[in-house]
mmCIF file of C-alpha atoms in Angstrom:
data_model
loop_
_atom_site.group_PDB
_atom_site.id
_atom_site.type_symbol
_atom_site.label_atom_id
_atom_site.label_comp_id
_atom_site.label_asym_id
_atom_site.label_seq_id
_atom_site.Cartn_x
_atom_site.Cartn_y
_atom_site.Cartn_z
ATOM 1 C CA UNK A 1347 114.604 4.963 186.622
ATOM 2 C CA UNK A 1348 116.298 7.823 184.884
ATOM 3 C CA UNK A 1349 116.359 5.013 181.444
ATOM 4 C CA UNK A 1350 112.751 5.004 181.723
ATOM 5 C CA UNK A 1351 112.161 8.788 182.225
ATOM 6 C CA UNK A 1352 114.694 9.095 179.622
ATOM 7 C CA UNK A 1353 112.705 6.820 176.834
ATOM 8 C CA UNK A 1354 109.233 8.342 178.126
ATOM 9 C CA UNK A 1355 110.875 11.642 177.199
ATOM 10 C CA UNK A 1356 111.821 10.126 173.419
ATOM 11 C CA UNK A 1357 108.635 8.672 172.820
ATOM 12 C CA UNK A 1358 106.889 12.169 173.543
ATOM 13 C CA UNK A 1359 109.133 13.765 171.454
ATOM 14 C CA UNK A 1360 107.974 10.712 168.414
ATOM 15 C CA UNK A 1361 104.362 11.488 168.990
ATOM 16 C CA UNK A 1362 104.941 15.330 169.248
ATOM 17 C CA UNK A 1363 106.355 14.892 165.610
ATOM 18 C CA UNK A 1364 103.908 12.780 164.296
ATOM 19 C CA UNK A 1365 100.928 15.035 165.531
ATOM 20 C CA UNK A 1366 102.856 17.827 163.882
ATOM 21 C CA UNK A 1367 103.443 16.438 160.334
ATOM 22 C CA UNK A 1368 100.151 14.749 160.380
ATOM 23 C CA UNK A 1369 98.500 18.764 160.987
ATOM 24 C CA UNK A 1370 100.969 20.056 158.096
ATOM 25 C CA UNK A 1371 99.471 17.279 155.668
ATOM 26 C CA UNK A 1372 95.971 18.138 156.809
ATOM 27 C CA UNK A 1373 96.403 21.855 155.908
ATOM 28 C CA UNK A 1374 98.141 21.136 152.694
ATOM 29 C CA UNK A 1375 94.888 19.904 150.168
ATOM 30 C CA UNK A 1376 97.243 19.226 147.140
ATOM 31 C CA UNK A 1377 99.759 17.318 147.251
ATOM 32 C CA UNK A 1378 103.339 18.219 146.483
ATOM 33 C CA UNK A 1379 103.022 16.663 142.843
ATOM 34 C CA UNK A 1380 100.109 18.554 141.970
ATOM 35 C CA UNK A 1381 101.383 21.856 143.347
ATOM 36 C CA UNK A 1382 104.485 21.288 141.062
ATOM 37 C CA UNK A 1383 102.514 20.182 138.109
ATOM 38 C CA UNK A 1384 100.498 23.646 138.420
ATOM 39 C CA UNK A 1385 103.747 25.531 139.226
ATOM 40 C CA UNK A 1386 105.271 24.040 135.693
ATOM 41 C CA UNK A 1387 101.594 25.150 134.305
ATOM 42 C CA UNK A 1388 102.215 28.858 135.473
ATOM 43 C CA UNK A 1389 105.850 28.797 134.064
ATOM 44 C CA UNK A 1390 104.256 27.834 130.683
ATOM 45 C CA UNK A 1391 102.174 30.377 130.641
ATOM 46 C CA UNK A 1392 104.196 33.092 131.230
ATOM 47 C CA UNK A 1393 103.494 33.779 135.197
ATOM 48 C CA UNK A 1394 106.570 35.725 137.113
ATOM 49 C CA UNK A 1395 108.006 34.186 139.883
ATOM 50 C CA UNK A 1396 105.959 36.550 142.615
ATOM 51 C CA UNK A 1397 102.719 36.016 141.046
ATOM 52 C CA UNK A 1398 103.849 32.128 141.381
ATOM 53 C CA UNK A 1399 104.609 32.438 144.618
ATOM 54 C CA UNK A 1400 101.599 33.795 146.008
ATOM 55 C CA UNK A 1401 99.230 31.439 143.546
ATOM 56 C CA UNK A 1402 101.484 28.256 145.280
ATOM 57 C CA UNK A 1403 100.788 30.177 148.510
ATOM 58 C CA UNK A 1404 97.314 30.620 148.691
ATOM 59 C CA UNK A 1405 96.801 26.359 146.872
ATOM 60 C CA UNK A 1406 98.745 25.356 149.998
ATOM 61 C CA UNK A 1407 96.023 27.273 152.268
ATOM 62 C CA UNK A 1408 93.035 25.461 150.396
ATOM 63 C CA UNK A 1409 92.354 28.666 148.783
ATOM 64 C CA UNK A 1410 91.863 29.204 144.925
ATOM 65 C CA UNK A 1411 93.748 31.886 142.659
ATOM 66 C CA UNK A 1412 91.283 34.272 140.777
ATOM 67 C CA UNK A 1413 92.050 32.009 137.626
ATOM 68 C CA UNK A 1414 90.355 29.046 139.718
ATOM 69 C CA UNK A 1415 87.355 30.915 141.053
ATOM 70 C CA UNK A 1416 84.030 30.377 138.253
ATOM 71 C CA UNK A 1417 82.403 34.112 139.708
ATOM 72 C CA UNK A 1418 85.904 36.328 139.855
ATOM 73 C CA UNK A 1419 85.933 39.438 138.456
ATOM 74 C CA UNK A 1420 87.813 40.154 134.987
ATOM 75 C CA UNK A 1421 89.590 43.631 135.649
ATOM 76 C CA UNK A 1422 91.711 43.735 131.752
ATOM 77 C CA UNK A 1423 91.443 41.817 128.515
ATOM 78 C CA UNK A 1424 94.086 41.226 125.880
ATOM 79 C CA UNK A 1425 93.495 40.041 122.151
ATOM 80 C CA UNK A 1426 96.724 39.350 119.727
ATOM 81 C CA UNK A 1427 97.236 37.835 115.908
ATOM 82 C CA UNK A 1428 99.679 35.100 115.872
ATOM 83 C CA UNK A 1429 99.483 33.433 112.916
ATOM 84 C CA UNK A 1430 96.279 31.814 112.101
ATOM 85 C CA UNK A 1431 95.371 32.101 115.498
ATOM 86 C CA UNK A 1432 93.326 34.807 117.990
ATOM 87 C CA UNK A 1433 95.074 34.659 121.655
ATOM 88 C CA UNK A 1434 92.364 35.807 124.413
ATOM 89 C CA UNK A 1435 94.460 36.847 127.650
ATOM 90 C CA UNK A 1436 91.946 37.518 130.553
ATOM 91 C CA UNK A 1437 93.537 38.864 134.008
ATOM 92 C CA UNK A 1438 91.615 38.568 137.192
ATOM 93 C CA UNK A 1439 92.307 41.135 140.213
ATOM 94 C CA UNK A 1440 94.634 38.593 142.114
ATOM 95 C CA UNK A 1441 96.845 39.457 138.814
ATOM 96 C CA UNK A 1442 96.381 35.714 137.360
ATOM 97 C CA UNK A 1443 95.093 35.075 134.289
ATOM 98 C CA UNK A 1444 93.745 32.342 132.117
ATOM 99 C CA UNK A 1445 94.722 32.108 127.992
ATOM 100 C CA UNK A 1446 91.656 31.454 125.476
ATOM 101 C CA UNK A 1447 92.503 30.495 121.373
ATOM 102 C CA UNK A 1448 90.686 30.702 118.609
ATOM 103 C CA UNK A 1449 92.141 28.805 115.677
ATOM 104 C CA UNK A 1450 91.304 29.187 111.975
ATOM 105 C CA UNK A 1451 92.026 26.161 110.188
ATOM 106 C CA UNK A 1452 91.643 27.517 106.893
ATOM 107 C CA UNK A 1453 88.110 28.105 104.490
ATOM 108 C CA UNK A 1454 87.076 25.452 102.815
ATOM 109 C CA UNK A 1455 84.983 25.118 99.597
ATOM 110 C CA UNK A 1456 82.398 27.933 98.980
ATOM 111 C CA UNK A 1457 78.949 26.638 98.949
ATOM 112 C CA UNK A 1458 77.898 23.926 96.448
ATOM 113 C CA UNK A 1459 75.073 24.707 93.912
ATOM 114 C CA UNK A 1460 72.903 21.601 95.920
ATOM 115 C CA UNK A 1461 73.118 24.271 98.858
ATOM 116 C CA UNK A 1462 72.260 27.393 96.573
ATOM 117 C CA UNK A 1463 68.944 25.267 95.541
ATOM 118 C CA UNK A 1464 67.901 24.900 99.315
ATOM 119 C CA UNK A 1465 67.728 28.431 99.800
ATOM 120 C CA UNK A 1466 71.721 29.574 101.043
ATOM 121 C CA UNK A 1467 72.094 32.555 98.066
ATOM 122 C CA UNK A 1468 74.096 34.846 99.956
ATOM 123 C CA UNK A 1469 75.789 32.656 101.604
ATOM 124 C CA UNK A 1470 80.180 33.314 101.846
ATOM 125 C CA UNK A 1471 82.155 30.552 103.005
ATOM 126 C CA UNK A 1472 82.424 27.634 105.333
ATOM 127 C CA UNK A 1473 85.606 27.224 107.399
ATOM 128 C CA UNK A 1474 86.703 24.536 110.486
ATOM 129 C CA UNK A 1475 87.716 26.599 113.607
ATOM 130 C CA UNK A 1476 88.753 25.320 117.278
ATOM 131 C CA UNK A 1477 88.845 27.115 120.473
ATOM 132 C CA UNK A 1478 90.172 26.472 123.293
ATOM 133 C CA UNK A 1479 90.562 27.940 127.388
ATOM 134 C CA UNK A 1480 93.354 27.148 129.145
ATOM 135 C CA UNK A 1481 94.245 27.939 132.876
ATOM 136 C CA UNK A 1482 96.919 25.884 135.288
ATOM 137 C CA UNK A 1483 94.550 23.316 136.202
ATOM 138 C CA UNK A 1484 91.834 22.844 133.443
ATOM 139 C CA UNK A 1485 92.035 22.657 129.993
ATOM 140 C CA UNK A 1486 89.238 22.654 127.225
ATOM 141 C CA UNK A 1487 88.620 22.434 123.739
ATOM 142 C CA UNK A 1488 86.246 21.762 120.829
ATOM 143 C CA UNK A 1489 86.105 22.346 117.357
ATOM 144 C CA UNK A 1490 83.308 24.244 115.151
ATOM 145 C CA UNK A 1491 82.389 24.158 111.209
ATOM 146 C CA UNK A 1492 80.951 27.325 110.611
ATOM 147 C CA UNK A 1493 79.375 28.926 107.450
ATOM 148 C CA UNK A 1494 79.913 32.855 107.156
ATOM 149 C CA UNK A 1495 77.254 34.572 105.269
ATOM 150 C CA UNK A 1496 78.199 37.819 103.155
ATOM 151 C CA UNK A 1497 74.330 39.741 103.256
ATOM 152 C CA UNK A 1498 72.607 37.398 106.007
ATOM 153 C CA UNK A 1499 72.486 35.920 108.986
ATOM 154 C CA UNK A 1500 75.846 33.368 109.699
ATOM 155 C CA UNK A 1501 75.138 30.039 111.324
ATOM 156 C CA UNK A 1502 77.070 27.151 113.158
ATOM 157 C CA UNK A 1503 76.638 23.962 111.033
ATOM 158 C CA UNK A 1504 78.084 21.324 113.542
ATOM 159 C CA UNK A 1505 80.319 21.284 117.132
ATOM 160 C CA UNK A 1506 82.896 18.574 117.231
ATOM 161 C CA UNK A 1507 85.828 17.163 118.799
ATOM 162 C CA UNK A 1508 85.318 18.057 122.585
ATOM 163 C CA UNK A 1509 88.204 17.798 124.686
ATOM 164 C CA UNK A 1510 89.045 18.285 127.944
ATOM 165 C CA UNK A 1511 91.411 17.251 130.736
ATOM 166 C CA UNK A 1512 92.926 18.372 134.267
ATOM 167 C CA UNK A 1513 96.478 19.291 134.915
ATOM 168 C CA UNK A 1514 95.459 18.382 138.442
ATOM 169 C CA UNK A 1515 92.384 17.403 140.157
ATOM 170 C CA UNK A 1516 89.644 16.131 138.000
ATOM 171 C CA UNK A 1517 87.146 17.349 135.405
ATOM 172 C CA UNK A 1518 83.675 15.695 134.458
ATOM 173 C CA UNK A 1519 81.497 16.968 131.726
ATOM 174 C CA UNK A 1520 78.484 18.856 132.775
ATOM 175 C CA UNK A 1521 77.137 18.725 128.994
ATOM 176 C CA UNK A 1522 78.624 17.516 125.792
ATOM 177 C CA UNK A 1523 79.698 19.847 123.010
ATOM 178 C CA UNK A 1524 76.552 21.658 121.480
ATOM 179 C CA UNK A 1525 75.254 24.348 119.372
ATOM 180 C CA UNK A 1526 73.228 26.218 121.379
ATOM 181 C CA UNK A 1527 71.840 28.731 119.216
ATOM 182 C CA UNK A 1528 72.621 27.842 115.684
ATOM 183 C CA UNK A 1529 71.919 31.240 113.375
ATOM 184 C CA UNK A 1530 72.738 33.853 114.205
ATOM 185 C CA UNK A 1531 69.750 36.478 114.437
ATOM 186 C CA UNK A 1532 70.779 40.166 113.145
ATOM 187 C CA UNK A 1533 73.080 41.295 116.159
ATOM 188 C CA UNK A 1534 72.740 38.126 118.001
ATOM 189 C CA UNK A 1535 75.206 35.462 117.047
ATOM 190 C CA UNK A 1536 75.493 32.160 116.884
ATOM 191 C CA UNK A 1537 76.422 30.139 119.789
ATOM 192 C CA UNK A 1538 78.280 26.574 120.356
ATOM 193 C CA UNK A 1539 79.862 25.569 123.924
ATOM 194 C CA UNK A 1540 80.526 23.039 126.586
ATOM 195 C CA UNK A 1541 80.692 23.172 130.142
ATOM 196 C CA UNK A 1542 83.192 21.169 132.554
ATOM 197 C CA UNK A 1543 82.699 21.212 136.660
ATOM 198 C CA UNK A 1544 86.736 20.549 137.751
ATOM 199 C CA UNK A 1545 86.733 18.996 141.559
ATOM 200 C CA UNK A 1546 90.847 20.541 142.580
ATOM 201 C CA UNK A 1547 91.156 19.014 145.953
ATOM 202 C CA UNK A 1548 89.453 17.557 148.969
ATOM 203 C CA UNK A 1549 87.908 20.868 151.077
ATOM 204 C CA UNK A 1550 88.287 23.526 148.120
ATOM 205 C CA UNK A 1551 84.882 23.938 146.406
ATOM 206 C CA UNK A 1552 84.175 22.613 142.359
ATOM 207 C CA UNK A 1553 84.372 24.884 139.902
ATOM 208 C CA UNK A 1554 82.032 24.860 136.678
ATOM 209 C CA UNK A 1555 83.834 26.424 133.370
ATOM 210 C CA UNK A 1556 82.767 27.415 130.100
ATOM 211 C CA UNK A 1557 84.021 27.756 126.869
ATOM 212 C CA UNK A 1558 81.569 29.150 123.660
ATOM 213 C CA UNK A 1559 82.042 30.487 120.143
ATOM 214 C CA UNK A 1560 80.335 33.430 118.869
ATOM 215 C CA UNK A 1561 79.692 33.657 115.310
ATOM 216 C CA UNK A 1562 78.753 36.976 113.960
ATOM 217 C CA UNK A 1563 78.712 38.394 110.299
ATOM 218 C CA UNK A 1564 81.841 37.033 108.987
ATOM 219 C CA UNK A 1565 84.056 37.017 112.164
ATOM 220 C CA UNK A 1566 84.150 34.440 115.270
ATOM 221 C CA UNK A 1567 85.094 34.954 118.999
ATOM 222 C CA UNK A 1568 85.277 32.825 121.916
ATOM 223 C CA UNK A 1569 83.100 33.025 125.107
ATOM 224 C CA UNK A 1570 83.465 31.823 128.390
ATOM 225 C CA UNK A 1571 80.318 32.064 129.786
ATOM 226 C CA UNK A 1572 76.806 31.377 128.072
#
C-alpha cells in the first residue's frame, strides 16, 4: 500500500511539472532562438544592457518594444555624416530606437545632349542612392536613381533593388518598390517607397513598415511613413 501511495505521489509530482512547463512555453511567444537572435540584433546596434533587458522582458510577455509598434510615438531624432552615408537614429519613448541610411553611391554622368533636346535644360546631375530602415527584427531596403535639378523641379527616374528580410518572424510585401510621386512639385518632393507587414509571433499583432525617399532641390532624405 504505502508503494502505491508512494508512486501515486511521483506521478502527481510528473504531471504537476509537465502542466507547469507546458504554461511557461505558452506564455513565452518567441522562442529562445529568436529572442537571442534579436538580443545579438540590439547588441549590434548599440542597445545597453538595461534597455536589453527590458526589450527581452517585455518579447517574453507577448508584448512589443516601441521599435516594434507601427503607431509609437517618436520623442528625439538624430542625423550624422559618415562617409558617403546619412545615419537616421529615431528613439521611441520606451528608449528603443530603430537606425535608417541613406547612401550616396556617387553622381554619375551629367545629362546627355539627347536629354537637353527633350526638354531637361536646367537639369544638374543624376546619382544612384539606397536607403535603408533597420530595427531588431525587420530589415528593408531599396535603391533609387535620381536626377537633381539646379533651377527646377528634381524627379525620381526609377526605384530598384527592393530588399527585405526578418531577423525573426516573417515579412511579406504589402507592395513592391515604387515611385509614388515622381517630380517633385515646388516644395513638395518626390517620393519612392515600399511597404512590408512583419507577422513576429503567434498572439502579438502584425506590424506594417515603411520606408520612402524624399527628393527635394538637390538633397534626398528618407521617410518612414507615406
Amino acid at each position: 500500500m504505502n508503494k502505491f501511495l508512494v508512486f501515486l505521489c511521483s506521478m502527481l509530482v510528473s504531471l504537476l511539472m509537465m502542466s507547469t512547463t507546458s504554461l511557461a512555453a505558452e506564455d513565452q511567444v518567441f522562442t529562445d532562438d529568436e529572442l537571442a537572435e534579436m538580443e545579438e540584433e540590439m547588441i549590434d546596434l548599440g542597445y545597453d544592457s538595461e534597455l536589453i533587458e527590458q526589450s527581452l522582458d517585455k518579447l517574453k510577455s507577448g508584448d512589443l518594444p516601441d521599435v516594434l509598434k507601427e503607431d509609437a510615438t517618436i520623442v528625439s531624432q538624430d542625423n550624422r555624416v559618415e562617409g558617403n552615408k546619412i545615419i537616421t537614429t529615431e528613439v521611441y519613448e520606451d528608449g528603443t530606437y530603430s537606425e535608417s541610411t541613406v547612401e550616396n553611391h556617387g553622381e554619375e554622368e551629367p545629362l546627355s545632349s539627347e536629354d537637353e533636346e527633350i526638354g531637361l535644360l536646367s537639369a544638374g546631375s543624376t546619382q544612384n542612392v539606397t536607403v535603408s530602415r533597420r530595427n531588431f527584427a525587420v530589415y528593408m531596403e531599396f535603391s533609387a536613381r535620381i536626377t537633381y535639378v539646379n533651377r527646377g523641379d528634381s524627379f525620381i527616374n526609377s526605384v530598384y533593388g527592393q530588399n527585405q528580410r526578418s531577423i525573426t518572424g516573417s515579412v511579406a510585401v504589402n507592395n513592391n518598390v515604387r515611385i509614388i510621386r515622381q517630380s517633385q512639385n515646388g516644395s513638395t518632393p518626390a517620393l519612392a517607397g515600399m511597404a512590408v507587414q512583419w507577422t513576429g509571433a503567434i498572439n502579438t499583432p502584425s506590424q506594417n513598415f515603411q520606408l520612402g525617399i524624399l527628393v527635394n532641390n538637390t538633397s534626398y532624405s528618407r521617410t518612414t511613413s507615406f
